[in-house]
XYZ file of N, CA and C in Angstrom:
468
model
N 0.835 -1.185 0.000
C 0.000 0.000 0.000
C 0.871 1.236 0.000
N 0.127 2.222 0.016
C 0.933 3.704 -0.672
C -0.127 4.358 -0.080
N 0.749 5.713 1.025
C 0.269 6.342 1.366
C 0.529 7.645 0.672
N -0.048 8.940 -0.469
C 0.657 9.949 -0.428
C -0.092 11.200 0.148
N 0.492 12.193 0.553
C 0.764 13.087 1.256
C 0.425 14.620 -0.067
N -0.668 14.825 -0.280
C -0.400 15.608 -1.717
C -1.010 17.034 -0.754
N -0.164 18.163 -1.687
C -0.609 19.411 -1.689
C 0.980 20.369 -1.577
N 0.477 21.322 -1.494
C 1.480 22.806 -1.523
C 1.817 23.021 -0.242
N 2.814 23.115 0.559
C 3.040 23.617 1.987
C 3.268 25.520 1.134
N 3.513 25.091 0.511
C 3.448 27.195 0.476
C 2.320 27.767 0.629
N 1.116 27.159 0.558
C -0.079 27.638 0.483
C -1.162 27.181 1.902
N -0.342 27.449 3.118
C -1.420 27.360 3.845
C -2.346 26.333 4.409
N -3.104 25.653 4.505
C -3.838 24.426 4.946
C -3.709 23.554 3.424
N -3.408 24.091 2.609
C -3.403 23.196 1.514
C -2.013 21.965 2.122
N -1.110 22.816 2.950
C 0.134 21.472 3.003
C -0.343 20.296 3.975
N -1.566 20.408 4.326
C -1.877 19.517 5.348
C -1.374 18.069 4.800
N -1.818 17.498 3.449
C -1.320 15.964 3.182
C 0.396 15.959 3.486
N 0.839 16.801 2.939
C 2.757 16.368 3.332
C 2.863 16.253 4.341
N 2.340 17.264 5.654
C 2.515 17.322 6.906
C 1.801 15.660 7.715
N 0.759 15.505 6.974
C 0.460 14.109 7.309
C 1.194 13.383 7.447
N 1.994 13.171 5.829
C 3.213 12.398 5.191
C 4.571 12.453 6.463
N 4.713 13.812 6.585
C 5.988 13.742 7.386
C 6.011 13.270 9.067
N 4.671 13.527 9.513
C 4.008 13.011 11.081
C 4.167 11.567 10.929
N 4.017 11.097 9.643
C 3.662 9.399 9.913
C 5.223 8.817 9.805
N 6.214 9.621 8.893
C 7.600 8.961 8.550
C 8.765 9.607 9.708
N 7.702 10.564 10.599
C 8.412 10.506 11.952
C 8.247 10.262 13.221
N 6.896 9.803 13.040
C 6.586 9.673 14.726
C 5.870 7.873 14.789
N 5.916 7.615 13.520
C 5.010 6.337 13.762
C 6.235 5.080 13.166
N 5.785 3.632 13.213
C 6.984 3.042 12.073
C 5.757 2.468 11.293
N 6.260 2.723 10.217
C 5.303 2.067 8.811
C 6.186 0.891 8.992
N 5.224 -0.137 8.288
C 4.933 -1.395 8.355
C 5.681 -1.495 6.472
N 6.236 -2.778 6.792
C 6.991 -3.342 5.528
C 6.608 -2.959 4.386
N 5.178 -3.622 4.465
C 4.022 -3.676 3.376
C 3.509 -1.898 2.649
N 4.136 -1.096 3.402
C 3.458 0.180 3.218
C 4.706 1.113 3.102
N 4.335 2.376 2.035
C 5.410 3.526 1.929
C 4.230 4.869 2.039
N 5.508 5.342 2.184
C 4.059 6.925 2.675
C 4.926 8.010 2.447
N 4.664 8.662 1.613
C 5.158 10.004 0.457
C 4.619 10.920 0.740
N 5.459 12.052 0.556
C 5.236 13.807 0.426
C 5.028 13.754 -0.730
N 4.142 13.672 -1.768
C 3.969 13.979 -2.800
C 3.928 15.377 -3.328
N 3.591 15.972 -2.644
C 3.840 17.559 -2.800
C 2.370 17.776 -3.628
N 3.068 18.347 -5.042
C 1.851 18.476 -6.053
C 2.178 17.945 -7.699
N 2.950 16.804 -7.142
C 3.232 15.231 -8.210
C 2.320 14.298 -8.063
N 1.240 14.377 -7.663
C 0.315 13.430 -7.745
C 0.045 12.848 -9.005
N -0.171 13.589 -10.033
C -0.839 12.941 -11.237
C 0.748 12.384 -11.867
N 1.752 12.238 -12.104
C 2.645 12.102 -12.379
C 3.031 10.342 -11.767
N 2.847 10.397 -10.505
C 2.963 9.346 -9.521
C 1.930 8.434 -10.083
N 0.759 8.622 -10.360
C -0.382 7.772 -10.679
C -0.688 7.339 -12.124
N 0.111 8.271 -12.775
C 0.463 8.255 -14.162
C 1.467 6.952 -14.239
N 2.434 6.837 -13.601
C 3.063 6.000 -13.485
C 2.585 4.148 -13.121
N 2.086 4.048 -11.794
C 1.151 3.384 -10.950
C 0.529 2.716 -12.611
N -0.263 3.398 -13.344
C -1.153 3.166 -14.189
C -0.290 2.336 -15.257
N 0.884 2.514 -15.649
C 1.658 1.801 -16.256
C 2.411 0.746 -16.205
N 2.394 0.493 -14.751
C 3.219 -0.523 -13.848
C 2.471 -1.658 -14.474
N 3.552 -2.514 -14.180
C 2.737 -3.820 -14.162
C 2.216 -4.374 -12.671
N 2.789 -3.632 -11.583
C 2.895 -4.086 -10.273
C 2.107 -2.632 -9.727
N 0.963 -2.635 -9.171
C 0.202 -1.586 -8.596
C -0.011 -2.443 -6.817
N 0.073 -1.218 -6.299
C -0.274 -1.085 -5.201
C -1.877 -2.302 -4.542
N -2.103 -2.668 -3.804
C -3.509 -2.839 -3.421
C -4.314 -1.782 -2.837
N -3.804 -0.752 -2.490
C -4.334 0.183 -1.609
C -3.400 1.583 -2.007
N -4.467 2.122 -2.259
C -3.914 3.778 -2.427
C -4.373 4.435 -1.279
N -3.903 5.438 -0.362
C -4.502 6.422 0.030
C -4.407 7.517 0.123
N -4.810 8.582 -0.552
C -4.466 10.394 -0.609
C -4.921 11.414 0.515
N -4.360 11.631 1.212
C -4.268 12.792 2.256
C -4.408 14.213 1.473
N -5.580 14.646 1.799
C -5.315 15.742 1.324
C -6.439 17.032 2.023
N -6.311 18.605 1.804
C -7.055 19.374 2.212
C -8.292 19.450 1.213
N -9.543 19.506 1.060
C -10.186 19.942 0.382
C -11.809 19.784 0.685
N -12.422 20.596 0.403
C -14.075 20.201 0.642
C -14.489 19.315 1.197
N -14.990 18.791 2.750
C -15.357 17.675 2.976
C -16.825 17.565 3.020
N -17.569 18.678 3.514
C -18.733 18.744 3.874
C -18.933 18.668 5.045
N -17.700 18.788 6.187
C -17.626 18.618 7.219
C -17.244 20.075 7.757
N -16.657 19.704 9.621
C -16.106 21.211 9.823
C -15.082 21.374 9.717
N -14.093 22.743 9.827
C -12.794 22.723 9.183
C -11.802 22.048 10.369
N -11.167 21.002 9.517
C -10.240 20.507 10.511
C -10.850 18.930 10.909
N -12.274 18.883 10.619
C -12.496 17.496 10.390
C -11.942 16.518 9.501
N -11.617 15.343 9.340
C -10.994 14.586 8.198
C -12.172 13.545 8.064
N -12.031 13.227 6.991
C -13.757 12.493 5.857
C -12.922 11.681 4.986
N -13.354 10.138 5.715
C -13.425 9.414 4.543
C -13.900 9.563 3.454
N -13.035 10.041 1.736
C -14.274 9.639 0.851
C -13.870 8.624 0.187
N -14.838 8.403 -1.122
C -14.466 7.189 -1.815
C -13.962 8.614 -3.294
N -13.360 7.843 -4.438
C -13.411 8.831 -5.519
C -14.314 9.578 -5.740
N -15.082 8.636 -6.115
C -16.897 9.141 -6.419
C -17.412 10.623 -5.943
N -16.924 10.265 -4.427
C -17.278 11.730 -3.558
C -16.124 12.883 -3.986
N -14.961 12.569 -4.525
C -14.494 14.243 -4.411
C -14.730 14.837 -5.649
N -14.972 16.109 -5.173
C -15.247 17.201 -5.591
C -14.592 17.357 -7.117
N -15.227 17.862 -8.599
C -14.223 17.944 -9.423
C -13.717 19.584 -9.330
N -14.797 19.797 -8.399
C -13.578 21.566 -8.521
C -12.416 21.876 -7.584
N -11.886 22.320 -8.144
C -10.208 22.610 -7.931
C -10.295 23.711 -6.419
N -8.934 23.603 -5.549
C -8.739 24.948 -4.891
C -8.028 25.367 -5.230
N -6.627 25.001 -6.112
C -5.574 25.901 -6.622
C -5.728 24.877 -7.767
N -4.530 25.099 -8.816
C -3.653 24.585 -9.995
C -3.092 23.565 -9.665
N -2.540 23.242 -8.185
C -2.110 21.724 -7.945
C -2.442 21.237 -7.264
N -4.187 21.351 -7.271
C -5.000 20.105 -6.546
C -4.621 18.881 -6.854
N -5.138 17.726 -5.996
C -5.720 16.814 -6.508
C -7.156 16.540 -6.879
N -7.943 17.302 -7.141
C -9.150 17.192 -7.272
C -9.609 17.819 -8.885
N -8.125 18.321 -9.639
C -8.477 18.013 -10.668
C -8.997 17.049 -11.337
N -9.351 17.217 -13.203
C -10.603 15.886 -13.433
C -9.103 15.138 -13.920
N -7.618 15.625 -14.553
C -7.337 14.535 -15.402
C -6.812 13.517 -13.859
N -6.476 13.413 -12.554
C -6.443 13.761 -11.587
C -7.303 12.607 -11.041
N -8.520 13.026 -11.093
C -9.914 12.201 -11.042
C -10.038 10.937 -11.445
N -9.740 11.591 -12.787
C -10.078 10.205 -13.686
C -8.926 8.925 -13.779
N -7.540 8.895 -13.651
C -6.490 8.521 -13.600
C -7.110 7.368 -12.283
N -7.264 8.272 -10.754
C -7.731 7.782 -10.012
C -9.295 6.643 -9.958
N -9.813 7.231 -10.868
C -10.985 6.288 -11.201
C -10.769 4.955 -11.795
N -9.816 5.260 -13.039
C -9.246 4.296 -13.444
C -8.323 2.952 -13.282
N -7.629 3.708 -11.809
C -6.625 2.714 -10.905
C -7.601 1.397 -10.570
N -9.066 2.420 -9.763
C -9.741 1.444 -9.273
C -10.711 0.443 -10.264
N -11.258 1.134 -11.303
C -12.138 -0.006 -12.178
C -11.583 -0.402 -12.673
N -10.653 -0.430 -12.939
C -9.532 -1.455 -14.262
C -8.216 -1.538 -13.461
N -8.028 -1.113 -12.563
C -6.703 -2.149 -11.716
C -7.025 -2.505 -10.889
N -8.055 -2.423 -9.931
C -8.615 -3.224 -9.054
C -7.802 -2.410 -7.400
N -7.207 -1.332 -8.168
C -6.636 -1.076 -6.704
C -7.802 -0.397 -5.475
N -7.815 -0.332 -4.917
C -8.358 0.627 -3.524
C -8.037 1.537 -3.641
N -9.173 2.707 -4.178
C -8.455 4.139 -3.307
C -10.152 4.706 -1.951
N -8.759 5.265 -1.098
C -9.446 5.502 -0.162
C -8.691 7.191 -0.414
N -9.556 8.481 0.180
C -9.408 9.507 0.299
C -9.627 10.165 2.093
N -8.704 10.316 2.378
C -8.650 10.956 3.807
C -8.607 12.653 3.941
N -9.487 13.555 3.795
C -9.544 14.919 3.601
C -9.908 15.808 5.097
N -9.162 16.806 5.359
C -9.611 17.846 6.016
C -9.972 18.559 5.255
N -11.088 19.528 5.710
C -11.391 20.967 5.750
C -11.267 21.844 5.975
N -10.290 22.273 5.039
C -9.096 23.780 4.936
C -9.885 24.640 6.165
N -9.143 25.468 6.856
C -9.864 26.909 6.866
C -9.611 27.686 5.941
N -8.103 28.160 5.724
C -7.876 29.016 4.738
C -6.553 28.720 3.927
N -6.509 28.701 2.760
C -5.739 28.965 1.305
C -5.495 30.128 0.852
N -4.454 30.607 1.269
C -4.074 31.946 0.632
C -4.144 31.991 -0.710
N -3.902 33.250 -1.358
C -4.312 32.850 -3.143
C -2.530 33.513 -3.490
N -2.052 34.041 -2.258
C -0.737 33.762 -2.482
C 0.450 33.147 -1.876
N 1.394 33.019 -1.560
C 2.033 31.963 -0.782
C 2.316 32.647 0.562
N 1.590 31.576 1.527
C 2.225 31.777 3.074
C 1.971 30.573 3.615
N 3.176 29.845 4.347
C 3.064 28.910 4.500
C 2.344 28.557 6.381
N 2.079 27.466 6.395
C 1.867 27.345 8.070
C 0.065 26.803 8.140
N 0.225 25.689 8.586
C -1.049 25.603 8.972
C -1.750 26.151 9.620
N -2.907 25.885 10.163
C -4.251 26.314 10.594
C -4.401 25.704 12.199
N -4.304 26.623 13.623
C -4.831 25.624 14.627
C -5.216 24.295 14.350
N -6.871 24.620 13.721
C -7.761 23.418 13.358
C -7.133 22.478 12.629
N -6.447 22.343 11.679
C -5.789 21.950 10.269
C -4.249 21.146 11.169
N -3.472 21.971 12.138
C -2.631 21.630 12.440
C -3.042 20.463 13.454
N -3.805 20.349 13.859
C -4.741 19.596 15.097
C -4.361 17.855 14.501
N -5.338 18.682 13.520
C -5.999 17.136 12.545
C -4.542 16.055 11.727
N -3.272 16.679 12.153
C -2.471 15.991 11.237
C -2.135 14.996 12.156
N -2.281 15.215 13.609
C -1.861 13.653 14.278
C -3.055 12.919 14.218
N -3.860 13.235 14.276
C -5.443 12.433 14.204
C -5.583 11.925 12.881
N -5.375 12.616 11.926
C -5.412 12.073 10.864
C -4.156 10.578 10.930
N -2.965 10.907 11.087
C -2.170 9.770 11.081
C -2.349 8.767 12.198
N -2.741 9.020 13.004
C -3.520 8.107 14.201
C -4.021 6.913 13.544
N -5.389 7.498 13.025
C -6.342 6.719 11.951
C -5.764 6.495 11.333
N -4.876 6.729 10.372
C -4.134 5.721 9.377
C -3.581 4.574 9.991
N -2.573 4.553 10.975
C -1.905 3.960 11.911
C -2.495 2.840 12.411
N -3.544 3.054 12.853
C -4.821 2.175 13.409
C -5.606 1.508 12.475
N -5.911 1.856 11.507
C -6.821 1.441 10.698
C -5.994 0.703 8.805
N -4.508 1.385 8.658
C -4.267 0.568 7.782
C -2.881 0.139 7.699
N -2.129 0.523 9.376
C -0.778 -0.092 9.569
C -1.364 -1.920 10.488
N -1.780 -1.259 11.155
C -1.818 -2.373 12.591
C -3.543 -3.775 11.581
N -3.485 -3.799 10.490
C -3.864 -5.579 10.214
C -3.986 -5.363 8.733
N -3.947 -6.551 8.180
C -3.573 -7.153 7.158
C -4.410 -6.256 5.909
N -3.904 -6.025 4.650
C -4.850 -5.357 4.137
C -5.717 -6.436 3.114
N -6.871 -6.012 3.009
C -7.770 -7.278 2.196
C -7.593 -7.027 0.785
């Protein structure tokens, strides 16, 4: 399995997935079976790849800030299906080619994707970096739940 960590740390609650990424590759030990990436805002590049492999992952999971429908600083399981195709910056992941890449992993490679999202407070529209109280909260909780739920048993 493959954990990545996607978004901009220059931009505010958007870096929440790296900061995920970097909480889990320092405070926790990943398990054999599992790698867990700062992807930054190489996501589609990474999955672009994945898609070509002959050897894919069983389990994807993307950390990231964006629309949950929740409150800010909550984290929401979604499935693909559920995210959003509109963008918060240029290097979302919630672009469609983005989307669809991801759609594709799962109906025709059979992989798992699972989506783990907070709810930004704020995205500057220019660069300042630093999370959010709320946002900063959610990055051990968020890796908690990972920890718990897809380090500690077997994945199906």
């Amino acid at each position: 399995m493959v954990v990545f960590g996607c978004g901009n740390i220059l931009y505010g609650d958007d870096g929440f997935g790296p900061a995920v990424a970097d909480y889990l590759n320092t405070h926790s030990r990943v398990p054999s079976f599992a790698c867990v990436m700062d992807v930054g805002t190489a996501i589609r590049e990474l999955l672009f790849n994945i898609i070509i492999s002959d050897t894919k992952p069983k389990v994807i999971v993307l950390v990231d800030a964006m629309e949950t429908g929740l409150g800010v600083g909550e984290m929401g399981l979604l499935t693909v299906d559920q995210v959003s195709p509109e963008k918060i910056n240029d290097f979302s992941l919630h672009l469609m080619p983005t989307l669809n890449m991801l759609k594709e992993l799962h109906a025709d490679g059979g992989v798992r994707i699972d989506v783990l999202a907070v709810k930004p407070e704020y995205i500057p529209l220019e660069m300042e970096q630093g999370l959010t109280g709320k946002v900063q909260k959610a990055v051990a909780e968020t890796a908690r739940y990972i920890v718990d739920t897809y380090f500690s048993q077997p994945l199906l």
